[in-house]
Coordinates of C-alpha atoms and ligand atoms in Angstrom, one line a residue:
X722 CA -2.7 -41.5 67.4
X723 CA -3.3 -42.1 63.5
X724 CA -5.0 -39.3 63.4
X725 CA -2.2 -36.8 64.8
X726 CA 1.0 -38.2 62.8
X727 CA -1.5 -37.6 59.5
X728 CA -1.5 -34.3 60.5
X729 CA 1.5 -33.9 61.0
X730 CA 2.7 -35.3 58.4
X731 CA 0.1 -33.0 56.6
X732 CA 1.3 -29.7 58.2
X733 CA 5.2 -30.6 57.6
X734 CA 4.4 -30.8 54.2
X735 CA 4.5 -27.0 54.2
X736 CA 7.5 -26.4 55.9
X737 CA 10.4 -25.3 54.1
X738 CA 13.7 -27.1 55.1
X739 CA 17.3 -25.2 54.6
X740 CA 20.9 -26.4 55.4
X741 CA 22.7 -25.3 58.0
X742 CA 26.4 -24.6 57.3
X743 CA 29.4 -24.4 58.7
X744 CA 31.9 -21.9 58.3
X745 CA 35.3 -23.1 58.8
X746 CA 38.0 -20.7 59.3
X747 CA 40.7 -22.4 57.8
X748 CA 42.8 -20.5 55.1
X749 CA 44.3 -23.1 53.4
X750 CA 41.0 -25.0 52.1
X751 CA 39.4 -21.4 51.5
X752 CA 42.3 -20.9 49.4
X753 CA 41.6 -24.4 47.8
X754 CA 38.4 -23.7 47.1
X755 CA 38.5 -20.1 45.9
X756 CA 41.1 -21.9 43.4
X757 CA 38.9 -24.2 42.1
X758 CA 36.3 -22.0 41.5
X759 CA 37.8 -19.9 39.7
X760 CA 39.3 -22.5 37.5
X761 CA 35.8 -23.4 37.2
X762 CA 34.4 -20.7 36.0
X763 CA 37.8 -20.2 33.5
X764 CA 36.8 -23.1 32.2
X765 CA 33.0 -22.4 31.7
X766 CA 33.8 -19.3 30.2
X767 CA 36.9 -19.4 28.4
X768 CA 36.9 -22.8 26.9
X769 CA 33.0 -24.0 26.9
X770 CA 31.6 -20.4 25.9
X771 CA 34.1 -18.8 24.2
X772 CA 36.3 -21.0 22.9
X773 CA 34.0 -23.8 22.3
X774 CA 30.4 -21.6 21.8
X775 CA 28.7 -23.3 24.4
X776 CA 26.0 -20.7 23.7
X777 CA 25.4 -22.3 20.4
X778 CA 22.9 -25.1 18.5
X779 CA 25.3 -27.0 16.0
X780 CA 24.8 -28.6 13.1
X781 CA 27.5 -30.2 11.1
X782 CA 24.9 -31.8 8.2
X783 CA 26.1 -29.6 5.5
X784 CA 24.3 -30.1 2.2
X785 CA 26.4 -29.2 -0.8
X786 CA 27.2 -29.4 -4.6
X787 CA 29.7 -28.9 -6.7
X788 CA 30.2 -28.0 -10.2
X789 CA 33.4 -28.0 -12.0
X790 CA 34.5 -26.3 -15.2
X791 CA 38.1 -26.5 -16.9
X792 CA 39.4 -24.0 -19.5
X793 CA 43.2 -24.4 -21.2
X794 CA 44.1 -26.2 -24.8
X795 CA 48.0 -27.8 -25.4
X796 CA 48.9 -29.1 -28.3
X797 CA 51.0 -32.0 -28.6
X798 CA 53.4 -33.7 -31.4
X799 CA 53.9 -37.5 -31.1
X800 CA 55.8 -39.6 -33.9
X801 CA 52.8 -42.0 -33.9
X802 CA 50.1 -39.9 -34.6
X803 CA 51.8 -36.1 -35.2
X804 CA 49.8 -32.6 -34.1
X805 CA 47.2 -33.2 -31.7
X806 CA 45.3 -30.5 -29.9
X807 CA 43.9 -31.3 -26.4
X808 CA 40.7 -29.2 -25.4
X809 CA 38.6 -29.4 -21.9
X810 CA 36.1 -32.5 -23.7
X811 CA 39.4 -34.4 -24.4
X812 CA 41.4 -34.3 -21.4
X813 CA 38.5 -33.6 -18.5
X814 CA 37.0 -37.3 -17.9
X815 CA 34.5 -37.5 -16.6
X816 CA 33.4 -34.8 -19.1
X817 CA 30.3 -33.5 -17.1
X818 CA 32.0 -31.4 -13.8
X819 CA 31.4 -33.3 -10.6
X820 CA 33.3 -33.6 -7.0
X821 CA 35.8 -35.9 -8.8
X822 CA 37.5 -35.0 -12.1
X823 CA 40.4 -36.2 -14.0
X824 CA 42.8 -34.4 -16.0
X825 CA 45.4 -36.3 -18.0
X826 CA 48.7 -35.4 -18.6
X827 CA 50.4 -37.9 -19.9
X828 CA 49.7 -40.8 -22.3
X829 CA 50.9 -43.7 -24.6
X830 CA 48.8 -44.0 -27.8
X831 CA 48.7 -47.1 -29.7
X832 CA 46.6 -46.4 -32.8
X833 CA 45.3 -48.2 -35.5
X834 CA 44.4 -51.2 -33.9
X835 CA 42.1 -53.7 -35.8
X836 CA 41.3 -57.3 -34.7
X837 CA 43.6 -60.2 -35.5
X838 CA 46.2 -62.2 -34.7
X839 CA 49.2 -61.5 -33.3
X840 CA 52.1 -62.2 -30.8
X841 CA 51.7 -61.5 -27.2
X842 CA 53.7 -59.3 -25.0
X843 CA 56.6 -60.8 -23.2
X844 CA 55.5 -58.8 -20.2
X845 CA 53.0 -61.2 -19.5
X846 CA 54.2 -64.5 -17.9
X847 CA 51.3 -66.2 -18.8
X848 CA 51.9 -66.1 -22.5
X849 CA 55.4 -67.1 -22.7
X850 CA 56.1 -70.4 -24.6
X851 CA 58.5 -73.3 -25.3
X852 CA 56.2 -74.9 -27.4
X853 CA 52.5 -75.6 -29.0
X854 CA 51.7 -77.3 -26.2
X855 CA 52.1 -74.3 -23.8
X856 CA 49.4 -72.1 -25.7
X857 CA 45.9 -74.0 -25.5
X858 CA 43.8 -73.5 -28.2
X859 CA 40.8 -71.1 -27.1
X860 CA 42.1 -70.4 -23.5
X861 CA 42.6 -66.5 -22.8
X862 CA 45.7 -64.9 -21.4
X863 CA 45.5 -64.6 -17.7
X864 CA 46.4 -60.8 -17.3
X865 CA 46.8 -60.8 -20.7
X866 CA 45.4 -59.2 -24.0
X867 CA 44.0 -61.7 -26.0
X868 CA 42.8 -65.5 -26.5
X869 CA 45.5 -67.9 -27.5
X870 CA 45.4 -69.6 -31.1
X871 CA 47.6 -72.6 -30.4
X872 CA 50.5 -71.1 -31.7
X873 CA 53.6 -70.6 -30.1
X874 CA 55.8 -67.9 -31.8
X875 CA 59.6 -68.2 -31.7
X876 CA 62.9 -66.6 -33.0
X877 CA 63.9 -69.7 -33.2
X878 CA 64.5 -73.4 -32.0
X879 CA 65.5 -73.0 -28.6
X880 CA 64.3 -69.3 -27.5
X881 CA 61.6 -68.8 -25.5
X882 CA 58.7 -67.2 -27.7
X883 CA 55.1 -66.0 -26.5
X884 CA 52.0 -67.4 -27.8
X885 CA 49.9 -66.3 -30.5
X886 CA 46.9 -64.5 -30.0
X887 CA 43.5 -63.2 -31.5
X888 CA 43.4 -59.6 -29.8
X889 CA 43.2 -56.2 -30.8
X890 CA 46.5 -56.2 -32.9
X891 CA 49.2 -54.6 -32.3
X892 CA 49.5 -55.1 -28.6
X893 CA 49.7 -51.6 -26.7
X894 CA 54.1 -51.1 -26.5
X895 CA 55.0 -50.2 -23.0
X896 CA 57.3 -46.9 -23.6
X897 CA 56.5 -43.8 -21.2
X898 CA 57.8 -40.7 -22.3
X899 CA 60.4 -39.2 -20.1
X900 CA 58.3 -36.0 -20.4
X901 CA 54.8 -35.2 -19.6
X902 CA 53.1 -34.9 -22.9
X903 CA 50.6 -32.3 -21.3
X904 CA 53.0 -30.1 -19.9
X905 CA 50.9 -26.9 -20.4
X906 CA 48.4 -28.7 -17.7
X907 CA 50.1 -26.4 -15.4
X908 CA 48.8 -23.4 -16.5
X909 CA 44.8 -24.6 -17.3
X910 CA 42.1 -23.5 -14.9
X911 CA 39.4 -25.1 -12.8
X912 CA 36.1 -23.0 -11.6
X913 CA 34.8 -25.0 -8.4
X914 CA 31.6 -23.8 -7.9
X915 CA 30.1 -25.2 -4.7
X916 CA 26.9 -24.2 -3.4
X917 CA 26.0 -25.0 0.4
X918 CA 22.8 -25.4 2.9
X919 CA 22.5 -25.7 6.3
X920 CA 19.0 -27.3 6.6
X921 CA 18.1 -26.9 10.1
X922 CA 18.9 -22.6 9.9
X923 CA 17.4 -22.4 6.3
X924 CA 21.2 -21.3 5.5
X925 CA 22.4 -21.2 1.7
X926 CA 25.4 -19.6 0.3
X927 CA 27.9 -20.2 -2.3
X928 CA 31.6 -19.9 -2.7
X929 CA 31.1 -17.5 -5.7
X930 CA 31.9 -13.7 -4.6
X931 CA 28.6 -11.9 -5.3
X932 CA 29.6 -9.3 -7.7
X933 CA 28.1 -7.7 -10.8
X934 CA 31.7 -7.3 -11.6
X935 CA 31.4 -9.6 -15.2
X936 CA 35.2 -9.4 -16.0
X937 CA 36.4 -10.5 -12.6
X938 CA 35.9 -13.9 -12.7
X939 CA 38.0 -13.7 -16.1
X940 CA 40.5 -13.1 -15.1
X941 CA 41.2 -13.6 -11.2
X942 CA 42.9 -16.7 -9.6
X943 CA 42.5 -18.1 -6.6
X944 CA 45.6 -17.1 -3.9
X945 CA 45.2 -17.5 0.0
X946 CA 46.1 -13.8 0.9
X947 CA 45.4 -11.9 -2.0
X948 CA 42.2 -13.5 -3.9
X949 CA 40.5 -15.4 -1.5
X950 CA 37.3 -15.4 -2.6
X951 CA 38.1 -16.0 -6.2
X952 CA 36.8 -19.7 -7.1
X953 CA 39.1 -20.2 -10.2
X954 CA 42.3 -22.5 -9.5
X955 CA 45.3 -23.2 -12.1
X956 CA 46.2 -26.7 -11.6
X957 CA 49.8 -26.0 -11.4
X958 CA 48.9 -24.5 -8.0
X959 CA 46.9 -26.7 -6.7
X960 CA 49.6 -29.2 -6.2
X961 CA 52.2 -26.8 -5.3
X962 CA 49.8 -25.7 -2.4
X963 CA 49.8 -29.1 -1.5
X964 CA 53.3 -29.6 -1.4
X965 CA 54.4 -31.3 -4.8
X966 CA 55.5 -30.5 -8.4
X967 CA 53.2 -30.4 -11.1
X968 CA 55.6 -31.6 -13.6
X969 CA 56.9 -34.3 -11.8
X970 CA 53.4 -35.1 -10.5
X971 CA 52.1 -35.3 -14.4
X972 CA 54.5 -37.9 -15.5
X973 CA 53.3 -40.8 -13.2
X974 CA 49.8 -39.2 -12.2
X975 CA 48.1 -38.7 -8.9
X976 CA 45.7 -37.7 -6.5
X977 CA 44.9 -34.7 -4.8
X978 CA 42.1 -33.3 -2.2
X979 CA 40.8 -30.6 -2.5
X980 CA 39.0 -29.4 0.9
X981 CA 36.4 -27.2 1.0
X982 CA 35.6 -26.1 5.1
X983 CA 32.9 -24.1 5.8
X984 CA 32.8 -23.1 9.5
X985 CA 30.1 -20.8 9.8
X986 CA 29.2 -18.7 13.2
X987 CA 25.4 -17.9 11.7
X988 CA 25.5 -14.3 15.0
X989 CA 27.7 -13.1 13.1
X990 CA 26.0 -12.4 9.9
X991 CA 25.8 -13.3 6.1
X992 CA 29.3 -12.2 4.5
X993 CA 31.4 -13.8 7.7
X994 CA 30.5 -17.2 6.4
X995 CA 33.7 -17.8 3.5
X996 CA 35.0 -20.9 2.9
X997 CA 38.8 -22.0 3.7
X998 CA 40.3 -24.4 1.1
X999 CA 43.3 -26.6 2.0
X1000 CA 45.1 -29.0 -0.3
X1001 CA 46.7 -32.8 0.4
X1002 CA 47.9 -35.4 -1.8
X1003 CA 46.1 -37.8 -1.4
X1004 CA 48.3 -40.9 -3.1
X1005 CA 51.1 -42.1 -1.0
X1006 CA 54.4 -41.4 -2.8
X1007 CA 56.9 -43.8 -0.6
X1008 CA 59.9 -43.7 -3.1
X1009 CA 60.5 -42.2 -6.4
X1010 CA 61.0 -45.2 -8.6
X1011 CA 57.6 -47.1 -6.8
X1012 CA 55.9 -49.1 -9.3
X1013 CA 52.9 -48.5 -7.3
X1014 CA 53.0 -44.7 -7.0
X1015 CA 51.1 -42.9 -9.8
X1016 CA 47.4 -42.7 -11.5
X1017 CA 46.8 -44.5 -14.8
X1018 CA 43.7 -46.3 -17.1
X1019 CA 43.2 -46.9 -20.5
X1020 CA 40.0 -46.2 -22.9
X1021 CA 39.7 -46.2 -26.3
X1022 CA 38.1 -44.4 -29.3
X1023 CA 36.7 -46.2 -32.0
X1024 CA 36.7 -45.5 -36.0
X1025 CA 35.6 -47.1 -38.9
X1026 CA 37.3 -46.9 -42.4
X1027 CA 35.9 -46.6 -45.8
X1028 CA 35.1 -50.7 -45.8
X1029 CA 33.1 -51.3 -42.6
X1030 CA 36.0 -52.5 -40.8
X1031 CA 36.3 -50.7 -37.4
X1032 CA 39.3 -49.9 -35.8
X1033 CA 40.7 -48.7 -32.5
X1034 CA 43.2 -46.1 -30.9
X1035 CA 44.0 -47.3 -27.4
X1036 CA 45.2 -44.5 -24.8
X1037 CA 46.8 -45.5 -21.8
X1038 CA 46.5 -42.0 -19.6
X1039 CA 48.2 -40.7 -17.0
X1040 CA 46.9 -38.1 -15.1
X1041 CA 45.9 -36.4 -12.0
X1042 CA 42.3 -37.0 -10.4
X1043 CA 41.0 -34.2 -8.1
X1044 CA 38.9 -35.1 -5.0
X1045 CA 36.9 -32.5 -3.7
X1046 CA 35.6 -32.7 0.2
X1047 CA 32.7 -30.2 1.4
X1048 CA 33.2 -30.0 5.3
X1049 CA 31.3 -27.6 7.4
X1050 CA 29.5 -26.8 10.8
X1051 CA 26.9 -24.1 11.3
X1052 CA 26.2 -22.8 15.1
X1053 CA 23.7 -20.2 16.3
X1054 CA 22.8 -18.8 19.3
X1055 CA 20.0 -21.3 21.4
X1056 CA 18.6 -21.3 24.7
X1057 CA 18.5 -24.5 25.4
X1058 CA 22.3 -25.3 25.0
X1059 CA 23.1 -22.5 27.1
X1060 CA 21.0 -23.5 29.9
X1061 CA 22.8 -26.9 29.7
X1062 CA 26.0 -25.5 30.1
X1063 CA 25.3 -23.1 32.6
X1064 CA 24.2 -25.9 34.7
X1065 CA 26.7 -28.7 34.1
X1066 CA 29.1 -25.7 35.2
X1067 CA 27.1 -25.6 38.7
X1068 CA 27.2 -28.9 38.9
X1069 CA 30.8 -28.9 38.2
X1070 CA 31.1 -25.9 41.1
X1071 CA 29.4 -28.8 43.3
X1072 CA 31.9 -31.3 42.6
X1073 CA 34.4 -28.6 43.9
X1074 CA 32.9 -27.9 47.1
X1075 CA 32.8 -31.8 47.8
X1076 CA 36.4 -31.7 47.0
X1077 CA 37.4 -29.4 49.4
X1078 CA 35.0 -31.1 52.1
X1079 CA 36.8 -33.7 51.5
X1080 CA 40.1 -32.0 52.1
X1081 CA 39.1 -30.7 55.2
X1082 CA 37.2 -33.1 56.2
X1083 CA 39.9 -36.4 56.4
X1084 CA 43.0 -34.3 55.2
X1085 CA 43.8 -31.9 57.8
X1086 CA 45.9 -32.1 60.9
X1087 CA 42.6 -30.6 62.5
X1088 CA 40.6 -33.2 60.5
X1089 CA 39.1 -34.8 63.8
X1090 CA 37.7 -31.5 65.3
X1091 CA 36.1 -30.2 61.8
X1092 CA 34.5 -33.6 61.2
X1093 CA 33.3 -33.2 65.1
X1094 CA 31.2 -29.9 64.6
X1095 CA 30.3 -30.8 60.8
X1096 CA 28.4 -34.3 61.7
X1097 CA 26.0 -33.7 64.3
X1098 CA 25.2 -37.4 66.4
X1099 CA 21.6 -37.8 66.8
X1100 CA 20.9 -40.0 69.5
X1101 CA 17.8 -41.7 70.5
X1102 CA 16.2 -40.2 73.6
X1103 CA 13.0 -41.2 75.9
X1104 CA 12.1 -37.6 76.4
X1105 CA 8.8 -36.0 76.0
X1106 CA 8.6 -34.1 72.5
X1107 CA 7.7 -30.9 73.4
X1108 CA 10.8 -31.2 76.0
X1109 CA 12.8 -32.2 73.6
X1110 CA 12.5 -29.8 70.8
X1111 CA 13.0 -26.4 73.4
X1112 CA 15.9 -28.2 75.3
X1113 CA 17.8 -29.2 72.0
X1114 CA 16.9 -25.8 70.2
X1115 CA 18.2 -23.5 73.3
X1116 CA 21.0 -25.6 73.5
X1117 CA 22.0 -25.6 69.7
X1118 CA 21.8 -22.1 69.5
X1119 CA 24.4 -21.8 72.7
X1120 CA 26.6 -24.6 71.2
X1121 CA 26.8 -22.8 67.7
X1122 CA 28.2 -20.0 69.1
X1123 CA 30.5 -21.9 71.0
X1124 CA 31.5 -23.2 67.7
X1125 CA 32.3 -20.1 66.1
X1126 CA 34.4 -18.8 68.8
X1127 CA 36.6 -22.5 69.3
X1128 CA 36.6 -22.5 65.3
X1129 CA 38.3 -19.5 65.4
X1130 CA 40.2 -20.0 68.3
X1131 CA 41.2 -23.5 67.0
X1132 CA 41.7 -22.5 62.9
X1133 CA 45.5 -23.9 62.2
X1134 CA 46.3 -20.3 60.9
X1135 CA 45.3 -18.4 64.3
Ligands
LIG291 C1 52.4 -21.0 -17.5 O1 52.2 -19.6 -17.7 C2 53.3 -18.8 -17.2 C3 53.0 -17.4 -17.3 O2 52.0 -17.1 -18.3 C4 54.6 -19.2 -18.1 O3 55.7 -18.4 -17.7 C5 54.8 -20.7 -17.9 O4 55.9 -21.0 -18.8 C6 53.6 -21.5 -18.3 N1 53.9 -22.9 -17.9 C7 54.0 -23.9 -18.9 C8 54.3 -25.2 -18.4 O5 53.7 -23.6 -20.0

């Protein structure tokens, strides 16, 4: 008995089962389901392959650098210091071109500063005085400039005064210029040199136009339309593109982004890979008079006189800062995607057919009689097998096409 059911078991291991299926004459769901296949397949093609490049590998790890230069001189003319002239190395910090660079366009000077005493600002709340008492011998000024004496300086008798300190004297005078003092920033020029890889294609390219023109890049200037792939920028530009004006921009200072996107679709070749630039600012400008809108630090530059003694010029600069974003995404024709696709879009076309099952299955006025030829009852029986097998074959084959003719007869539609 062991013996036979091993063989059988054997033997059916080489038979080769198929389903059996049931055609349902029913318009309505073989509307449905034409329907959903062919919003199926819309969707597979249109928006997976050609929309989204379902086809593709992907790789959004961009490597990049960027390299900045600036060209433009201004002069200005102060009271406090006279005729000044303002190259790249004096307005550009940091100096060396990077990602992020600085131009300023504004500034209060306070020169000749030399270490000493003197009276502290009335700006600061921490140095205000009534008396001696107030300004502690050796304790600094909290958000102040300098380290009280013990002094406390007054007009006279019954004024409020501010205390005495040893600080880089005279303290830095709080007057902005109702002008920017850079006002020719407008028309300087940056050169953004960015260079690009895409490791996992062995992809490099730059957004330099490859010419052996020399005198192009001396005199182009980047414009959307009309020079896109020049890589020099006036400043003044920049943060019109981005919505703002320069000259009121330059006063109080800023922040703009400059981004870089590089969306590259590698099938199509070399010179279809071009960068698109867009332009933000990047510092939220809520009202005009906000204390907190603008861009400003101080440094200093350091002399010494004829005696030893050194002395300071403090700037306070205002200024715009450039950010500059590199963005990008490669994509190249792969096998392996593609064969994903295709079959999550079978799947999908499965999902579809179980829809509609279900549809005609427990939706339908005729519901009961589909479900009754779709699920077949298989009942236990004490009948011989050989019996069995002919009886129920001969019998199937005279029931199924009984079934065609009563699904036809039966459709809703007929
Ligand atoms: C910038 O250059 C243009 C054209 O050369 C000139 O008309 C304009 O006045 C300049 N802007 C400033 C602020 O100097």
């Amino acid at each position: 008995m062991a013996e036979t059911s091993w063989k059988g078991f054997f033997l059916s291991v080489f038979d080769y089962k198929t389903e059996k299926y049931v055609i349902a004459k029913n318009k309505k769901v073989g509307v449905l389901y034409r329907v959903v296949q062919l919003a199926i397949i819309g969707y597979i093609i249109g928006w997976v392959f050609l929309k989204k490049k379902g086809y593709q590998d992907t790789e959004e790890s961009i490597q990049t650098s960027v390299i900045t230069k600036l060209k433009g001189v201004s002069l200005t003319n102060t009271s406090d210091t006279g005729v000044h002239l303002w190259g790249p190395e004096d307005y550009v910090i940091p100096p060396q071109g990077e990602t992020v660079f600085f131009i300023i366009t504004n500034f209060i000077e306070t020169p000749n500063q030399r270490l000493g005493y003197c009276a502290e600002s009335f700006k600061v709340p921490d140095g205000l005085c009534r008396e001696n008492a107030d300004c502690q011998e050796g304790d600094s000024v909290i958000a102040g400039h300098g380290v009280k004496s013990g002094r406390c300086l007054k007009k006279d008798r019954n004024s409020t005064g501010t205390c005495e300190i040893y600080a880089w004297c005279p303290i830095e005078r709080n007057r902005r210029p109702e002008q920017p003092l850079l006002r020719k920033a407008e028309n300087f020029t940056v050169y953004i040199k960015n260079f690009i890889r895409f490791p996992r294609f062995g992809f490099s390219k730059s957004n330099v136009l490859e010419t052996t023109n020399d005198t192009y890049f001396k005199r182009c200037s980047y414009h959307k339309s009309r020079q896109p792939y020049c890589p020099i920028f006036r400043l003044g530009d920049l943060v019109s593109w981005s919505g703002h004006d320069f000259q009121e921009m330059a006063l109080m200072g800023g922040s703009i982004g400059i981004l870089i996107e590089w969306n590259c679709d590698l099938d199509k070749g070399y010179s279809e890979c071009n960068p698109h630039y867009s332009f933000a600012r990047l510092d939220v400008k809520s009202s005009a008079s906000s204390i907190t809108s603008g861009y400003n630090f101080r440094y200093t530059r350091y002399y010494k006189d004829e005696a030893g003694n050194s002395y300071r010029t403090l700037y306070k600069v205002f200024g715009i800062r450039f950010d500059i974003m590199v963005h990008g995404k490669a994509g190249k024709f792969n096998i392996i995607p593609t064969i994903i696709n295709i079959g999550s879009g079978l799947a999908l076309m499965g999902a579809g057919a179980f829809f509609c099952d279900l549809v005609l299955l427990y939706m339908m006025k005729k519901s009961t009689f589909y479900r009754e030829r779709k699920f077949e009852c298989a009942k236990n029986s004490t009948k011989r097998k050989g019996e069995e097998n002919t009886m129920t074959e001969d019998r199937g084959h005279r029931k199924q096409i009984l079934e065609r003719r009563q699904l036809t007869d039966l459709s809703p539609e007929a």
